[in-house]
Amino acid sequence: MNKEYLKTIYSLFKKELMSYFNSPIAYIFIGVFLVMGNWLFFKWFFIIGQASMRNYFSLLPWIFLFLAPALTMRLWAEEKRSGTIEFLLTLPITNWQVVLAKFFGALVFLFISLLMTFTLPITIFALGNADMGPIIGSYLGALFLGGSYLALGLFISSLTKNQIIAFILGVMACFGFFIIGADFVLAGAPMALAPIMKFIGLGSHFNSIARGVIDSKDVIYYISFIFMFLWLNARVIENRTWK
C-alpha cells in the first residue's frame, strides 16, 4: 500500500465526511442523537442517584441501531439510483479505496457525535466519584459497535437502489447481530449452538468491553466483523449486479 493509494483514500474520505455537513443530515443526526441520549441519561440519573453512565451505555446500542443505518442507507443506494456510481467507478481508483473512504467518513462522523456527549461524564465527575475504567471502556466499545453497524449498513446499502429498503434491512440486520448473543436468546437456543451464537453476537462483546476490561478477543472480533462486511461490500461493487 503506497503513499498515493492512501492519499486517494484520504481525498475520498474528506469528500464523504464533508457531504454530511453540507446537508441537513449531519445536524439532524447529531441533534436527535444528543437529545435522545441526554433525555434517557438524565431520566434515570437522578432516580438512581449513582455517579455512573451504565444506564446510558446500556441504551446507546439501541440508539445506534437506528441512527447507524440512517447514516449508511444513502451511501451506495443514492449513488446507484442517481447513476453517479458509474462515473465514480470509471475514475482511476479501486473498489476498496471507495469502500474504505465511505466507511471511515461515516465512522469519523459517528466519532464526532460521540465526542459531543462529553458533558455527560463531566456532569458525573462533578457530582460524584465515578469509575473511569468502565466509562472509557464503554466509549471504546460504542465506537467498535458503531463501526460494526456502519460496515453492515454500508454492505446492505450496496445491495439496493432504494434508501428506505437499505434503512429497514440495515436496522433488521443490526438488530439480529446485536441480540443473537443475548442471554434471553441463548436460553432458548440449542446447547451446542449457544457458544457460537454468543461469540457472534455484537452485544455480548460490547458488554464485555463496557465493563472496563479491554480483551484482545473482543477487539479482534470487532475488527474481523468490520473487515468481513467491507470485503463483501467491495465484492458487490466489483460484480455490479445492479446493471
GROMACS .gro file of C-alpha atoms in nm:
model
  243
    1MET     CA    1   0.000   0.000   0.000
    2ASN     CA    2   0.188   0.306  -0.124
    3LYS     CA    3   0.156   0.674  -0.037
    4GLU     CA    4  -0.056   0.757  -0.345
    5TYR     CA    5  -0.301   0.481  -0.254
    6LEU     CA    6  -0.353   0.626   0.094
    7LYS     CA    7  -0.367   0.980  -0.042
    8THR     CA    8  -0.655   0.883  -0.273
    9ILE     CA    9  -0.844   0.724   0.018
   10TYR     CA   10  -0.789   1.039   0.223
   11SER     CA   11  -0.923   1.263  -0.057
   12LEU     CA   12  -1.233   1.047  -0.098
   13PHE     CA   13  -1.274   1.029   0.280
   14LYS     CA   14  -1.276   1.410   0.311
   15LYS     CA   15  -1.539   1.432   0.038
   16GLU     CA   16  -1.760   1.175   0.214
   17LEU     CA   17  -1.721   1.337   0.556
   18MET     CA   18  -1.796   1.687   0.428
   19SER     CA   19  -2.101   1.558   0.241
   20TYR     CA   20  -2.265   1.500   0.581
   21PHE     CA   21  -2.206   1.859   0.690
   22ASN     CA   22  -2.310   2.004   0.352
   23SER     CA   23  -2.661   1.865   0.402
   24PRO     CA   24  -2.915   1.871   0.688
   25ILE     CA   25  -2.830   1.506   0.763
   26ALA     CA   26  -2.541   1.588   0.999
   27TYR     CA   27  -2.733   1.841   1.205
   28ILE     CA   28  -3.048   1.625   1.227
   29PHE     CA   29  -2.844   1.320   1.322
   30ILE     CA   30  -2.638   1.496   1.590
   31GLY     CA   31  -2.944   1.679   1.724
   32VAL     CA   32  -3.153   1.362   1.754
   33PHE     CA   33  -2.859   1.169   1.899
   34LEU     CA   34  -2.783   1.429   2.168
   35VAL     CA   35  -3.148   1.493   2.262
   36MET     CA   36  -3.231   1.123   2.289
   37GLY     CA   37  -2.908   1.040   2.472
   38ASN     CA   38  -2.933   1.326   2.723
   39TRP     CA   39  -3.301   1.266   2.789
   40LEU     CA   40  -3.253   0.894   2.851
   41PHE     CA   41  -2.946   0.961   3.067
   42PHE     CA   42  -3.093   1.228   3.294
   43LYS     CA   43  -3.427   1.048   3.316
   44TRP     CA   44  -3.260   0.769   3.514
   45PHE     CA   45  -2.960   0.951   3.660
   46PHE     CA   46  -3.146   1.141   3.933
   47ILE     CA   47  -3.378   0.845   4.008
   48ILE     CA   48  -3.092   0.601   4.061
   49GLY     CA   49  -2.870   0.858   4.233
   50GLN     CA   50  -2.538   0.696   4.127
   51ALA     CA   51  -2.235   0.858   3.960
   52SER     CA   52  -2.237   0.612   3.673
   53MET     CA   53  -2.302   0.606   3.298
   54ARG     CA   54  -2.401   0.239   3.299
   55ASN     CA   55  -2.763   0.308   3.210
   56TYR     CA   56  -2.664   0.546   2.932
   57PHE     CA   57  -2.435   0.291   2.769
   58SER     CA   58  -2.695   0.016   2.809
   59LEU     CA   59  -2.927   0.229   2.591
   60LEU     CA   60  -2.666   0.354   2.343
   61PRO     CA   61  -2.658   0.034   2.128
   62TRP     CA   62  -3.034   0.070   2.074
   63ILE     CA   63  -2.996   0.433   1.967
   64PHE     CA   64  -2.715   0.334   1.728
   65LEU     CA   65  -2.938   0.057   1.597
   66PHE     CA   66  -3.149   0.317   1.416
   67LEU     CA   67  -2.902   0.600   1.364
   68ALA     CA   68  -2.618   0.397   1.206
   69PRO     CA   69  -2.836   0.255   0.922
   70ALA     CA   70  -2.973   0.609   0.875
   71LEU     CA   71  -2.614   0.723   0.807
   72THR     CA   72  -2.529   0.441   0.566
   73MET     CA   73  -2.858   0.395   0.378
   74ARG     CA   74  -2.776   0.656   0.114
   75LEU     CA   75  -2.403   0.587   0.072
   76TRP     CA   76  -2.443   0.336  -0.213
   77ALA     CA   77  -2.820   0.335  -0.272
   78GLU     CA   78  -2.831   0.702  -0.368
   79GLU     CA   79  -2.523   0.674  -0.592
   80LYS     CA   80  -2.685   0.380  -0.773
   81ARG     CA   81  -3.025   0.548  -0.804
   82SER     CA   82  -2.878   0.870  -0.945
   83GLY     CA   83  -2.626   0.689  -1.166
   84THR     CA   84  -2.324   0.873  -1.020
   85ILE     CA   85  -2.171   0.542  -0.918
   86GLU     CA   86  -2.090   0.461  -1.281
   87PHE     CA   87  -1.891   0.783  -1.311
   88LEU     CA   88  -1.725   0.723  -0.973
   89LEU     CA   89  -1.607   0.376  -1.069
   90THR     CA   90  -1.464   0.493  -1.402
   91LEU     CA   91  -1.209   0.702  -1.211
   92PRO     CA   92  -0.859   0.555  -1.159
   93ILE     CA   93  -0.945   0.426  -0.811
   94THR     CA   94  -1.008   0.080  -0.670
   95ASN     CA   95  -1.329  -0.050  -0.516
   96TRP     CA   96  -1.152  -0.091  -0.184
   97GLN     CA   97  -1.048   0.275  -0.182
   98VAL     CA   98  -1.409   0.387  -0.231
   99VAL     CA   99  -1.545   0.142   0.028
  100LEU     CA  100  -1.284   0.243   0.287
  101ALA     CA  101  -1.343   0.615   0.222
  102LYS     CA  102  -1.720   0.578   0.270
  103PHE     CA  103  -1.674   0.368   0.583
  104PHE     CA  104  -1.421   0.596   0.752
  105GLY     CA  105  -1.625   0.904   0.658
  106ALA     CA  106  -1.926   0.757   0.841
  107LEU     CA  107  -1.711   0.630   1.130
  108VAL     CA  108  -1.544   0.967   1.190
  109PHE     CA  109  -1.884   1.136   1.179
  110LEU     CA  110  -2.009   0.889   1.442
  111PHE     CA  111  -1.693   0.956   1.647
  112ILE     CA  112  -1.761   1.332   1.634
  113SER     CA  113  -2.117   1.269   1.755
  114LEU     CA  114  -1.984   1.062   2.046
  115LEU     CA  115  -1.734   1.336   2.135
  116MET     CA  116  -2.021   1.580   2.173
  117THR     CA  117  -2.154   1.377   2.468
  118PHE     CA  118  -1.853   1.488   2.674
  119THR     CA  119  -2.083   1.689   2.901
  120LEU     CA  120  -2.224   1.366   3.047
  121PRO     CA  121  -1.902   1.232   3.205
  122ILE     CA  122  -1.814   1.587   3.314
  123THR     CA  123  -2.150   1.611   3.492
  124ILE     CA  124  -2.093   1.277   3.662
  125PHE     CA  125  -1.743   1.369   3.778
  126ALA     CA  126  -1.876   1.699   3.913
  127LEU     CA  127  -2.147   1.525   4.115
  128GLY     CA  128  -1.961   1.220   4.244
  129ASN     CA  129  -1.662   0.987   4.226
  130ALA     CA  130  -1.714   0.796   3.903
  131ASP     CA  131  -1.504   0.496   3.797
  132MET     CA  132  -1.308   0.596   3.485
  133GLY     CA  133  -1.242   0.240   3.359
  134PRO     CA  134  -1.599   0.145   3.263
  135ILE     CA  135  -1.664   0.490   3.111
  136ILE     CA  136  -1.356   0.477   2.886
  137GLY     CA  137  -1.425   0.113   2.803
  138SER     CA  138  -1.786   0.192   2.718
  139TYR     CA  139  -1.686   0.475   2.483
  140LEU     CA  140  -1.436   0.244   2.310
  141GLY     CA  141  -1.696  -0.033   2.291
  142ALA     CA  142  -1.951   0.212   2.149
  143LEU     CA  143  -1.705   0.307   1.874
  144PHE     CA  144  -1.640  -0.058   1.785
  145LEU     CA  145  -2.012  -0.139   1.794
  146GLY     CA  146  -2.098   0.168   1.587
  147GLY     CA  147  -1.825   0.077   1.336
  148SER     CA  148  -1.972  -0.272   1.306
  149TYR     CA  149  -2.321  -0.134   1.248
  150LEU     CA  150  -2.181   0.103   0.984
  151ALA     CA  151  -1.990  -0.172   0.799
  152LEU     CA  152  -2.303  -0.389   0.797
  153GLY     CA  153  -2.526  -0.100   0.689
  154LEU     CA  154  -2.283   0.003   0.415
  155PHE     CA  155  -2.284  -0.352   0.277
  156ILE     CA  156  -2.665  -0.362   0.276
  157SER     CA  157  -2.679  -0.021   0.105
  158SER     CA  158  -2.472  -0.170  -0.178
  159LEU     CA  159  -2.743  -0.431  -0.241
  160THR     CA  160  -3.025  -0.193  -0.333
  161LYS     CA  161  -3.107   0.136  -0.507
  162ASN     CA  162  -3.377   0.220  -0.253
  163GLN     CA  163  -3.267   0.411   0.059
  164ILE     CA  164  -3.576   0.311   0.261
  165ILE     CA  165  -3.517  -0.057   0.191
  166ALA     CA  166  -3.150  -0.011   0.281
  167PHE     CA  167  -3.252   0.150   0.612
  168ILE     CA  168  -3.510  -0.114   0.708
  169LEU     CA  169  -3.284  -0.407   0.616
  170GLY     CA  170  -2.995  -0.234   0.795
  171VAL     CA  171  -3.194  -0.198   1.118
  172MET     CA  172  -3.309  -0.560   1.098
  173ALA     CA  173  -2.959  -0.693   1.033
  174CYS     CA  174  -2.801  -0.483   1.311
  175PHE     CA  175  -3.077  -0.591   1.550
  176GLY     CA  176  -3.021  -0.957   1.463
  177PHE     CA  177  -2.643  -0.944   1.514
  178PHE     CA  178  -2.687  -0.744   1.837
  179ILE     CA  179  -2.930  -0.975   2.015
  180ILE     CA  180  -2.813  -1.312   1.886
  181GLY     CA  181  -2.573  -1.341   2.181
  182ALA     CA  182  -2.814  -1.203   2.443
  183ASP     CA  183  -2.897  -1.420   2.745
  184PHE     CA  184  -3.269  -1.441   2.670
  185VAL     CA  185  -3.194  -1.564   2.317
  186LEU     CA  186  -2.933  -1.814   2.434
  187ALA     CA  187  -3.178  -1.952   2.693
  188GLY     CA  188  -3.395  -2.090   2.413
  189ALA     CA  189  -3.113  -2.195   2.182
  190PRO     CA  190  -2.973  -2.550   2.146
  191MET     CA  191  -2.682  -2.600   2.386
  192ALA     CA  192  -2.446  -2.689   2.101
  193LEU     CA  193  -2.516  -2.358   1.925
  194ALA     CA  194  -2.522  -2.129   2.230
  195PRO     CA  195  -2.142  -2.067   2.249
  196ILE     CA  196  -2.129  -1.990   1.876
  197MET     CA  197  -2.426  -1.754   1.897
  198LYS     CA  198  -2.273  -1.577   2.198
  199PHE     CA  199  -1.945  -1.530   2.009
  200ILE     CA  200  -2.123  -1.395   1.701
  201GLY     CA  201  -2.339  -1.150   1.896
  202LEU     CA  202  -2.226  -0.786   1.877
  203GLY     CA  203  -2.394  -0.709   2.210
  204SER     CA  204  -2.206  -0.966   2.417
  205HIS     CA  205  -1.868  -0.822   2.308
  206PHE     CA  206  -1.989  -0.467   2.376
  207ASN     CA  207  -2.096  -0.563   2.729
  208SER     CA  208  -1.756  -0.720   2.787
  209ILE     CA  209  -1.564  -0.404   2.686
  210ALA     CA  210  -1.813  -0.179   2.870
  211ARG     CA  211  -1.705  -0.340   3.198
  212GLY     CA  212  -1.373  -0.160   3.154
  213VAL     CA  213  -1.166  -0.466   3.058
  214ILE     CA  214  -1.025  -0.442   2.704
  215ASP     CA  215  -0.988  -0.805   2.596
  216SER     CA  216  -0.798  -0.866   2.271
  217LYS     CA  217  -1.062  -1.127   2.175
  218ASP     CA  218  -1.331  -0.858   2.167
  219VAL     CA  219  -1.113  -0.617   1.971
  220ILE     CA  220  -1.015  -0.885   1.716
  221TYR     CA  221  -1.380  -0.987   1.683
  222TYR     CA  222  -1.495  -0.634   1.602
  223ILE     CA  223  -1.210  -0.571   1.356
  224SER     CA  224  -1.284  -0.904   1.184
  225PHE     CA  225  -1.657  -0.828   1.168
  226ILE     CA  226  -1.594  -0.486   1.014
  227PHE     CA  227  -1.338  -0.623   0.766
  228MET     CA  228  -1.570  -0.906   0.656
  229PHE     CA  229  -1.858  -0.674   0.565
  230LEU     CA  230  -1.630  -0.419   0.398
  231TRP     CA  231  -1.482  -0.704   0.194
  232LEU     CA  232  -1.832  -0.824   0.099
  233ASN     CA  233  -1.917  -0.464   0.008
  234ALA     CA  234  -1.616  -0.443  -0.224
  235ARG     CA  235  -1.715  -0.775  -0.386
  236VAL     CA  236  -2.070  -0.648  -0.454
  237ILE     CA  237  -1.936  -0.330  -0.612
  238GLU     CA  238  -1.691  -0.534  -0.819
  239ASN     CA  239  -1.969  -0.757  -0.952
  240ARG     CA  240  -2.201  -0.458  -1.012
  241THR     CA  241  -2.511  -0.673  -1.002
  242TRP     CA  242  -2.742  -0.369  -1.038
  243LYS     CA  243  -2.652  -0.328  -1.405
   0.00000   0.00000   0.00000
